[in-house]
Amino acid sequence: MRKLLFVTVLALDEGGAKDAFLADAQKYRRELLAHCYRMTGSLHDAEDLVQETYLRAWKSYDRFEGKSSVRTWLYRIATNTCLTALDGRKRRPLPSGLGGPSADPYADLTERHEIAWLEPIPDDPHEDPADPSVIAESRESVRLALIAALQHLSPRQRAVLVLREVLQWKAAEVGEVIGASTAAVNSLLQRARAQLDEVAPSRDDQPVSPESPQAAEALAKYIAAFEDYDMDRLVELFTADAVWEMPPFDGWYSGPADIIALSKYHCPAAGAGDMRFLRTTANGQPVAALYMRNPETNVHEAFQLHVLDLRTRGIAHVVAFMDVSLFRKFGLPETL
């Protein structure tokens, strides 16, 4: 009886310790979400993989020897969870990453729902404004252009690049996670960098922080032009080489003239007052959340999330995500 009581108490103590560990480990949830997002390019998948990471950590807590920090241990579990999930999966592209040329704005639009498209991720609302360098670094590592470029790498290359370049892990530490030698890790990193140089867009100016006065002014002008449906004002905001894309449509459009032609030709019935916007941020970039007026109900309904790549020269890239389920993920209402 005494032995049974002892075992029961011991089990309760172990269970309590595991629960306490899991509660303490929750402070790493947001950065683990960003890590899984970099690996997958999907907010939905990243959320599921973080849950799986914590479940695996809770189950294997008794094997945690404390040789590394809890944070490092969680990253190891998260990385391997992502690698397992990505095995055999196709990459998540943007339309411009499908390999085709820019589209004719007067051609028919084609939706491709069979493609698992890249998704945006909302910025962390709890970032510490007292440490702008940390914020800038974390945002740079989830910018849409980088996440789209990472999709061209194999999952193992992705893991190596993120762990080495973003998290600043040593090659030997990365090797322990993915089961490779230091030499193999360095080789994977070299090939990953070379591939990124081939696919990542080159810019001669820097991105503008979404909290800066310049970003606030540019976003205000962008929203006002759309809400007034003044395409002449809108065209002035884009750079000469600006790109527009809107998954799940598989076309992408280059240059202000084609972008405006696309809007006029495919949305000719829109007028002043038909569009309203809310402002937020995602991927370290300004976001204009578009609500389109339903003529039958006269209610403005969630329609698109415009993620802007704002540069010192103007708006260089807009991805208008048409997955309205993202509005809830961003804490945005479905109607205005």
mmCIF file of C-alpha atoms in Angstrom:
data_model
loop_
_atom_site.group_PDB
_atom_site.id
_atom_site.type_symbol
_atom_site.label_atom_id
_atom_site.label_comp_id
_atom_site.label_asym_id
_atom_site.label_seq_id
_atom_site.Cartn_x
_atom_site.Cartn_y
_atom_site.Cartn_z
ATOM 1 C CA MET A 1 0.000 0.000 0.000
ATOM 2 C CA ARG A 2 2.813 2.349 0.937
ATOM 3 C CA LYS A 3 4.617 1.571 -2.325
ATOM 4 C CA LEU A 4 1.482 2.226 -4.347
ATOM 5 C CA LEU A 5 0.931 5.528 -2.555
ATOM 6 C CA PHE A 6 4.560 6.537 -3.196
ATOM 7 C CA VAL A 7 4.288 5.763 -6.920
ATOM 8 C CA THR A 8 1.031 7.708 -7.153
ATOM 9 C CA VAL A 9 2.522 10.760 -5.419
ATOM 10 C CA LEU A 10 5.625 10.528 -7.623
ATOM 11 C CA ALA A 11 3.487 10.419 -10.746
ATOM 12 C CA LEU A 12 1.550 13.445 -9.557
ATOM 13 C CA ASP A 13 4.795 15.312 -8.878
ATOM 14 C CA GLU A 14 6.118 14.470 -12.349
ATOM 15 C CA GLY A 15 2.846 15.519 -13.938
ATOM 16 C CA GLY A 16 2.898 18.778 -12.025
ATOM 17 C CA ALA A 17 6.478 19.445 -13.075
ATOM 18 C CA LYS A 18 5.584 18.789 -16.710
ATOM 19 C CA ASP A 19 2.598 21.112 -16.519
ATOM 20 C CA ALA A 20 4.715 23.809 -14.850
ATOM 21 C CA PHE A 21 7.353 23.418 -17.568
ATOM 22 C CA LEU A 22 4.741 23.723 -20.296
ATOM 23 C CA ALA A 23 3.252 26.838 -18.702
ATOM 24 C CA ASP A 24 6.700 28.454 -18.475
ATOM 25 C CA ALA A 25 7.545 27.441 -22.047
ATOM 26 C CA GLN A 26 4.541 29.384 -23.362
ATOM 27 C CA LYS A 27 6.651 32.553 -23.400
ATOM 28 C CA TYR A 28 8.443 31.165 -26.456
ATOM 29 C CA ARG A 29 5.230 30.534 -28.391
ATOM 30 C CA ARG A 30 5.375 33.633 -30.585
ATOM 31 C CA GLU A 31 8.977 33.147 -31.691
ATOM 32 C CA LEU A 32 8.344 29.444 -32.314
ATOM 33 C CA LEU A 33 5.358 30.472 -34.454
ATOM 34 C CA ALA A 34 7.636 32.737 -36.493
ATOM 35 C CA HIS A 35 10.169 29.901 -36.813
ATOM 36 C CA CYS A 36 7.577 27.431 -38.082
ATOM 37 C CA TYR A 37 6.223 30.109 -40.409
ATOM 38 C CA ARG A 38 9.660 30.661 -41.942
ATOM 39 C CA MET A 39 9.906 26.931 -42.504
ATOM 40 C CA THR A 40 6.427 26.449 -44.009
ATOM 41 C CA GLY A 41 5.263 29.794 -45.411
ATOM 42 C CA SER A 42 1.852 29.145 -43.857
ATOM 43 C CA LEU A 43 0.294 30.785 -40.804
ATOM 44 C CA HIS A 44 -2.255 27.963 -40.499
ATOM 45 C CA ASP A 45 0.414 25.245 -40.669
ATOM 46 C CA ALA A 46 2.709 27.138 -38.312
ATOM 47 C CA GLU A 47 0.020 27.331 -35.639
ATOM 48 C CA ASP A 48 -0.601 23.571 -35.889
ATOM 49 C CA LEU A 49 3.135 22.812 -35.782
ATOM 50 C CA VAL A 50 3.662 24.939 -32.671
ATOM 51 C CA GLN A 51 0.892 22.978 -30.960
ATOM 52 C CA GLU A 52 2.583 19.748 -32.045
ATOM 53 C CA THR A 53 5.914 21.056 -30.753
ATOM 54 C CA TYR A 54 4.513 21.683 -27.280
ATOM 55 C CA LEU A 55 2.799 18.315 -27.262
ATOM 56 C CA ARG A 56 6.040 16.546 -28.160
ATOM 57 C CA ALA A 57 7.932 18.581 -25.555
ATOM 58 C CA TRP A 58 5.406 17.695 -22.854
ATOM 59 C CA LYS A 59 5.569 13.991 -23.722
ATOM 60 C CA SER A 60 9.368 13.910 -23.736
ATOM 61 C CA TYR A 61 9.957 16.250 -20.798
ATOM 62 C CA ASP A 62 11.354 13.424 -18.660
ATOM 63 C CA ARG A 63 14.171 13.014 -21.229
ATOM 64 C CA PHE A 64 15.171 16.682 -21.120
ATOM 65 C CA GLU A 65 18.594 16.650 -19.453
ATOM 66 C CA GLY A 66 19.114 20.394 -19.206
ATOM 67 C CA LYS A 67 22.278 20.354 -21.347
ATOM 68 C CA SER A 68 20.792 23.191 -23.387
ATOM 69 C CA SER A 69 18.291 25.892 -22.553
ATOM 70 C CA VAL A 70 14.579 25.128 -22.742
ATOM 71 C CA ARG A 71 14.352 27.603 -25.628
ATOM 72 C CA THR A 72 17.017 25.766 -27.639
ATOM 73 C CA TRP A 73 15.391 22.422 -26.884
ATOM 74 C CA LEU A 74 12.012 23.701 -28.101
ATOM 75 C CA TYR A 75 13.584 25.013 -31.306
ATOM 76 C CA ARG A 76 15.096 21.597 -31.942
ATOM 77 C CA ILE A 77 11.730 19.927 -31.526
ATOM 78 C CA ALA A 78 10.004 22.564 -33.657
ATOM 79 C CA THR A 79 12.555 22.221 -36.463
ATOM 80 C CA ASN A 80 12.219 18.455 -36.631
ATOM 81 C CA THR A 81 8.438 18.743 -36.413
ATOM 82 C CA CYS A 82 8.531 21.072 -39.429
ATOM 83 C CA LEU A 83 10.897 18.807 -41.374
ATOM 84 C CA THR A 84 8.586 15.852 -40.802
ATOM 85 C CA ALA A 85 5.539 17.862 -41.865
ATOM 86 C CA LEU A 86 7.277 19.174 -44.997
ATOM 87 C CA ASP A 87 8.406 15.759 -46.188
ATOM 88 C CA GLY A 88 6.877 15.252 -49.630
ATOM 89 C CA ARG A 89 5.012 18.565 -49.655
ATOM 90 C CA LYS A 90 5.270 21.072 -52.473
ATOM 91 C CA ARG A 91 6.522 24.567 -51.766
ATOM 92 C CA ARG A 92 4.109 27.441 -51.124
ATOM 93 C CA PRO A 93 4.600 30.046 -53.866
ATOM 94 C CA LEU A 94 3.293 33.466 -54.722
ATOM 95 C CA PRO A 95 2.029 33.873 -58.303
ATOM 96 C CA SER A 96 5.303 35.553 -59.305
ATOM 97 C CA GLY A 97 7.151 32.475 -58.067
ATOM 98 C CA LEU A 98 5.424 30.065 -60.456
ATOM 99 C CA GLY A 99 7.995 30.819 -63.147
ATOM 100 C CA GLY A 100 5.739 32.495 -65.698
ATOM 101 C CA PRO A 101 6.090 35.999 -67.181
ATOM 102 C CA SER A 102 4.030 38.940 -65.996
ATOM 103 C CA ALA A 103 0.403 38.687 -67.095
ATOM 104 C CA ASP A 104 -1.710 40.746 -69.457
ATOM 105 C CA PRO A 105 -4.030 42.895 -67.303
ATOM 106 C CA TYR A 106 -6.795 42.539 -69.923
ATOM 107 C CA ALA A 107 -6.655 38.721 -69.985
ATOM 108 C CA ASP A 108 -9.061 36.516 -68.047
ATOM 109 C CA LEU A 109 -8.183 35.850 -64.392
ATOM 110 C CA THR A 110 -7.567 32.243 -63.419
ATOM 111 C CA GLU A 111 -8.007 30.984 -59.854
ATOM 112 C CA ARG A 112 -5.807 28.071 -58.775
ATOM 113 C CA HIS A 113 -7.267 26.682 -55.560
ATOM 114 C CA GLU A 114 -5.291 23.449 -55.927
ATOM 115 C CA ILE A 115 -2.110 25.394 -55.131
ATOM 116 C CA ALA A 116 -1.188 25.865 -51.481
ATOM 117 C CA TRP A 117 -0.287 29.548 -51.619
ATOM 118 C CA LEU A 118 2.097 31.465 -49.390
ATOM 119 C CA GLU A 119 0.332 33.206 -46.504
ATOM 120 C CA PRO A 120 1.083 36.353 -44.476
ATOM 121 C CA ILE A 121 1.663 36.402 -40.729
ATOM 122 C CA PRO A 122 0.456 39.215 -38.423
ATOM 123 C CA ASP A 123 3.125 41.124 -36.554
ATOM 124 C CA ASP A 124 3.527 40.491 -32.854
ATOM 125 C CA PRO A 125 1.389 43.062 -31.005
ATOM 126 C CA HIS A 126 3.489 42.554 -27.863
ATOM 127 C CA GLU A 127 6.880 43.530 -29.320
ATOM 128 C CA ASP A 128 8.969 45.611 -26.949
ATOM 129 C CA PRO A 129 9.291 49.084 -28.502
ATOM 130 C CA ALA A 130 12.262 49.754 -26.211
ATOM 131 C CA ASP A 131 14.426 47.456 -28.318
ATOM 132 C CA PRO A 132 14.047 48.610 -31.956
ATOM 133 C CA SER A 133 17.062 46.580 -33.146
ATOM 134 C CA VAL A 134 15.426 43.320 -32.050
ATOM 135 C CA ILE A 135 12.146 44.320 -33.682
ATOM 136 C CA ALA A 136 13.878 45.229 -36.955
ATOM 137 C CA GLU A 137 15.789 41.942 -37.002
ATOM 138 C CA SER A 138 12.702 39.818 -36.274
ATOM 139 C CA ARG A 139 10.650 41.631 -38.893
ATOM 140 C CA GLU A 140 13.332 41.372 -41.557
ATOM 141 C CA SER A 141 13.382 37.602 -41.084
ATOM 142 C CA VAL A 142 9.669 37.260 -41.937
ATOM 143 C CA ARG A 143 9.342 39.760 -44.799
ATOM 144 C CA LEU A 144 7.267 38.301 -47.605
ATOM 145 C CA ALA A 145 10.077 38.490 -50.159
ATOM 146 C CA LEU A 146 12.352 36.404 -47.928
ATOM 147 C CA ILE A 147 9.657 33.855 -47.047
ATOM 148 C CA ALA A 148 8.821 33.483 -50.749
ATOM 149 C CA ALA A 149 12.505 32.999 -51.566
ATOM 150 C CA LEU A 150 12.903 30.404 -48.799
ATOM 151 C CA GLN A 151 10.237 28.332 -50.519
ATOM 152 C CA HIS A 152 12.700 27.645 -53.341
ATOM 153 C CA LEU A 153 14.970 25.790 -50.916
ATOM 154 C CA SER A 154 14.629 22.208 -49.760
ATOM 155 C CA PRO A 155 13.286 21.830 -46.207
ATOM 156 C CA ARG A 156 16.756 20.880 -44.906
ATOM 157 C CA GLN A 157 18.346 23.885 -46.623
ATOM 158 C CA ARG A 158 15.597 26.057 -45.176
ATOM 159 C CA ALA A 159 16.263 24.719 -41.680
ATOM 160 C CA VAL A 160 20.006 25.266 -41.970
ATOM 161 C CA LEU A 161 19.644 28.797 -43.312
ATOM 162 C CA VAL A 162 17.115 29.850 -40.663
ATOM 163 C CA LEU A 163 19.016 28.291 -37.757
ATOM 164 C CA ARG A 164 22.380 29.672 -38.889
ATOM 165 C CA GLU A 165 21.444 33.075 -40.319
ATOM 166 C CA VAL A 166 18.381 34.057 -38.282
ATOM 167 C CA LEU A 167 18.972 32.335 -34.942
ATOM 168 C CA GLN A 168 22.779 32.489 -35.203
ATOM 169 C CA TRP A 169 23.326 28.872 -34.186
ATOM 170 C CA LYS A 170 26.711 27.250 -34.647
ATOM 171 C CA ALA A 171 27.114 24.742 -37.468
ATOM 172 C CA ALA A 172 27.690 21.912 -34.988
ATOM 173 C CA GLU A 173 24.445 22.749 -33.157
ATOM 174 C CA VAL A 174 22.528 22.743 -36.418
ATOM 175 C CA GLY A 175 24.108 19.418 -37.341
ATOM 176 C CA GLU A 176 22.790 17.869 -34.131
ATOM 177 C CA VAL A 177 19.266 18.978 -34.993
ATOM 178 C CA ILE A 178 19.136 17.727 -38.579
ATOM 179 C CA GLY A 179 21.477 14.744 -38.141
ATOM 180 C CA ALA A 180 24.330 15.998 -40.318
ATOM 181 C CA SER A 181 28.036 16.669 -39.963
ATOM 182 C CA THR A 182 29.403 20.192 -39.610
ATOM 183 C CA ALA A 183 30.822 19.947 -43.113
ATOM 184 C CA ALA A 184 27.420 18.920 -44.484
ATOM 185 C CA VAL A 185 25.745 21.816 -42.681
ATOM 186 C CA ASN A 186 28.225 24.295 -44.157
ATOM 187 C CA SER A 187 27.673 22.814 -47.618
ATOM 188 C CA LEU A 188 23.885 23.072 -47.259
ATOM 189 C CA LEU A 189 24.229 26.682 -46.108
ATOM 190 C CA GLN A 190 26.460 27.585 -49.051
ATOM 191 C CA ARG A 191 24.033 26.106 -51.572
ATOM 192 C CA ALA A 192 21.068 27.762 -49.833
ATOM 193 C CA ARG A 193 22.712 31.187 -50.012
ATOM 194 C CA ALA A 194 23.506 30.699 -53.702
ATOM 195 C CA GLN A 195 19.912 29.739 -54.486
ATOM 196 C CA LEU A 196 18.547 32.697 -52.536
ATOM 197 C CA ASP A 197 20.779 35.052 -54.523
ATOM 198 C CA GLU A 198 19.212 33.659 -57.704
ATOM 199 C CA VAL A 199 15.558 34.006 -56.702
ATOM 200 C CA ALA A 200 15.434 36.846 -54.156
ATOM 201 C CA PRO A 201 14.539 40.233 -55.710
ATOM 202 C CA SER A 202 17.321 42.793 -55.537
ATOM 203 C CA ARG A 203 16.401 46.265 -54.311
ATOM 204 C CA ASP A 204 18.547 49.376 -54.352
ATOM 205 C CA ASP A 205 16.657 50.984 -51.486
ATOM 206 C CA GLN A 206 15.669 49.967 -48.002
ATOM 207 C CA PRO A 207 12.230 48.947 -46.717
ATOM 208 C CA VAL A 208 10.351 51.535 -44.706
ATOM 209 C CA SER A 209 9.300 50.667 -41.159
ATOM 210 C CA PRO A 210 5.505 50.382 -40.896
ATOM 211 C CA GLU A 211 5.527 52.698 -37.837
ATOM 212 C CA SER A 212 7.453 55.486 -39.579
ATOM 213 C CA PRO A 213 5.798 58.776 -40.593
ATOM 214 C CA GLN A 214 6.698 57.982 -44.218
ATOM 215 C CA ALA A 215 4.820 54.671 -44.049
ATOM 216 C CA ALA A 216 1.805 56.289 -42.378
ATOM 217 C CA GLU A 217 1.638 58.969 -45.085
ATOM 218 C CA ALA A 218 2.074 56.483 -47.958
ATOM 219 C CA LEU A 219 -0.553 54.119 -46.545
ATOM 220 C CA ALA A 220 -2.997 57.003 -46.013
ATOM 221 C CA LYS A 221 -2.572 58.079 -49.654
ATOM 222 C CA TYR A 222 -2.932 54.483 -50.874
ATOM 223 C CA ILE A 223 -6.163 53.961 -48.923
ATOM 224 C CA ALA A 224 -7.588 57.354 -49.898
ATOM 225 C CA ALA A 225 -6.934 56.687 -53.603
ATOM 226 C CA PHE A 226 -8.728 53.345 -53.442
ATOM 227 C CA GLU A 227 -11.634 54.623 -51.337
ATOM 228 C CA ASP A 228 -12.137 57.503 -53.785
ATOM 229 C CA TYR A 229 -11.415 55.110 -56.655
ATOM 230 C CA ASP A 230 -8.943 57.655 -58.040
ATOM 231 C CA MET A 231 -6.570 55.573 -60.147
ATOM 232 C CA ASP A 232 -4.608 58.613 -61.306
ATOM 233 C CA ARG A 233 -3.596 59.316 -57.704
ATOM 234 C CA LEU A 234 -2.903 55.635 -57.071
ATOM 235 C CA VAL A 235 -0.526 55.235 -60.009
ATOM 236 C CA GLU A 236 1.750 57.934 -58.583
ATOM 237 C CA LEU A 237 2.418 55.854 -55.447
ATOM 238 C CA PHE A 238 4.065 52.862 -57.188
ATOM 239 C CA THR A 239 7.684 52.495 -58.199
ATOM 240 C CA ALA A 240 8.411 52.017 -61.911
ATOM 241 C CA ASP A 241 9.070 48.299 -61.397
ATOM 242 C CA ALA A 242 6.234 47.670 -58.919
ATOM 243 C CA VAL A 243 4.643 44.205 -58.814
ATOM 244 C CA TRP A 244 1.029 43.324 -58.003
ATOM 245 C CA GLU A 245 -0.284 39.811 -57.309
ATOM 246 C CA MET A 246 -3.378 38.380 -55.664
ATOM 247 C CA PRO A 247 -3.448 34.658 -54.877
ATOM 248 C CA PRO A 248 -5.361 32.431 -55.583
ATOM 249 C CA PHE A 249 -5.269 34.100 -59.030
ATOM 250 C CA ASP A 250 -2.117 32.852 -60.718
ATOM 251 C CA GLY A 251 -1.201 36.025 -62.634
ATOM 252 C CA TRP A 252 1.164 38.740 -61.529
ATOM 253 C CA TYR A 253 1.475 42.237 -62.963
ATOM 254 C CA SER A 254 4.456 44.503 -63.448
ATOM 255 C CA GLY A 255 4.533 48.276 -63.598
ATOM 256 C CA PRO A 256 2.028 50.943 -62.493
ATOM 257 C CA ALA A 257 0.254 51.091 -65.894
ATOM 258 C CA ASP A 258 -0.592 47.371 -65.881
ATOM 259 C CA ILE A 259 -1.597 47.449 -62.212
ATOM 260 C CA ILE A 260 -4.058 50.271 -62.826
ATOM 261 C CA ALA A 261 -5.315 48.676 -66.053
ATOM 262 C CA LEU A 262 -5.980 45.469 -64.116
ATOM 263 C CA SER A 263 -8.109 47.303 -61.564
ATOM 264 C CA LYS A 264 -10.055 49.317 -64.114
ATOM 265 C CA TYR A 265 -10.731 46.376 -66.439
ATOM 266 C CA HIS A 266 -11.635 43.736 -63.860
ATOM 267 C CA CYS A 267 -13.357 45.985 -61.353
ATOM 268 C CA PRO A 268 -15.127 48.532 -63.568
ATOM 269 C CA ALA A 269 -18.222 48.798 -61.373
ATOM 270 C CA ALA A 270 -16.249 49.960 -58.330
ATOM 271 C CA GLY A 271 -16.688 53.576 -57.381
ATOM 272 C CA ALA A 272 -16.083 56.016 -54.577
ATOM 273 C CA GLY A 273 -17.339 54.595 -51.290
ATOM 274 C CA ASP A 274 -17.387 50.967 -52.429
ATOM 275 C CA MET A 275 -14.114 50.203 -50.662
ATOM 276 C CA ARG A 276 -13.147 50.824 -47.072
ATOM 277 C CA PHE A 277 -9.960 49.849 -45.250
ATOM 278 C CA LEU A 278 -8.554 49.069 -41.831
ATOM 279 C CA ARG A 279 -4.833 49.363 -41.155
ATOM 280 C CA THR A 280 -2.595 46.785 -39.566
ATOM 281 C CA THR A 281 0.835 45.217 -40.152
ATOM 282 C CA ALA A 282 2.111 41.817 -41.269
ATOM 283 C CA ASN A 283 5.554 40.418 -42.036
ATOM 284 C CA GLY A 284 7.055 43.689 -40.808
ATOM 285 C CA GLN A 285 5.155 45.531 -43.562
ATOM 286 C CA PRO A 286 2.148 47.886 -43.730
ATOM 287 C CA VAL A 287 -1.209 46.236 -44.433
ATOM 288 C CA ALA A 288 -4.422 47.707 -45.801
ATOM 289 C CA ALA A 289 -7.343 45.371 -45.075
ATOM 290 C CA LEU A 290 -9.935 45.923 -47.802
ATOM 291 C CA TYR A 291 -13.689 45.674 -47.235
ATOM 292 C CA MET A 292 -15.849 45.716 -50.386
ATOM 293 C CA ARG A 293 -19.434 46.965 -50.308
ATOM 294 C CA ASN A 294 -22.014 44.285 -51.009
ATOM 295 C CA PRO A 295 -24.613 46.016 -53.257
ATOM 296 C CA GLU A 296 -27.388 43.727 -52.019
ATOM 297 C CA THR A 297 -26.890 44.419 -48.307
ATOM 298 C CA ASN A 298 -24.953 47.704 -48.505
ATOM 299 C CA VAL A 299 -22.522 46.224 -45.972
ATOM 300 C CA HIS A 300 -18.754 46.348 -46.451
ATOM 301 C CA GLU A 301 -17.455 42.759 -46.266
ATOM 302 C CA ALA A 302 -13.933 41.379 -45.838
ATOM 303 C CA PHE A 303 -12.366 41.069 -49.280
ATOM 304 C CA GLN A 304 -8.554 41.296 -49.446
ATOM 305 C CA LEU A 305 -5.494 41.858 -47.280
ATOM 306 C CA HIS A 306 -3.050 44.147 -49.113
ATOM 307 C CA VAL A 307 0.480 43.578 -47.801
ATOM 308 C CA LEU A 308 2.681 46.424 -49.061
ATOM 309 C CA ASP A 309 6.410 46.363 -49.654
ATOM 310 C CA LEU A 310 7.025 50.044 -49.062
ATOM 311 C CA ARG A 311 10.409 51.458 -50.055
ATOM 312 C CA THR A 312 11.913 54.939 -49.939
ATOM 313 C CA ARG A 313 11.016 55.320 -53.651
ATOM 314 C CA GLY A 314 7.416 54.240 -53.190
ATOM 315 C CA ILE A 315 5.320 51.061 -53.146
ATOM 316 C CA ALA A 316 7.396 48.326 -54.776
ATOM 317 C CA HIS A 317 5.162 45.287 -54.296
ATOM 318 C CA VAL A 318 1.609 44.531 -53.230
ATOM 319 C CA VAL A 319 0.283 41.066 -52.464
ATOM 320 C CA ALA A 320 -3.506 41.175 -52.169
ATOM 321 C CA PHE A 321 -4.413 37.991 -50.306
ATOM 322 C CA MET A 322 -7.999 36.974 -51.055
ATOM 323 C CA ASP A 323 -8.295 34.349 -48.316
ATOM 324 C CA VAL A 324 -10.866 36.068 -46.081
ATOM 325 C CA SER A 325 -10.237 33.542 -43.290
ATOM 326 C CA LEU A 326 -7.036 35.509 -42.661
ATOM 327 C CA PHE A 327 -9.097 38.422 -41.341
ATOM 328 C CA ARG A 328 -10.011 36.406 -38.242
ATOM 329 C CA LYS A 329 -6.364 35.340 -37.793
ATOM 330 C CA PHE A 330 -5.419 39.012 -37.843
ATOM 331 C CA GLY A 331 -8.102 39.931 -35.320
ATOM 332 C CA LEU A 332 -10.031 41.896 -37.921
ATOM 333 C CA PRO A 333 -13.837 41.999 -38.184
ATOM 334 C CA GLU A 334 -15.588 40.257 -41.078
ATOM 335 C CA THR A 335 -17.749 43.285 -41.867
ATOM 336 C CA LEU A 336 -17.699 47.025 -41.320
#
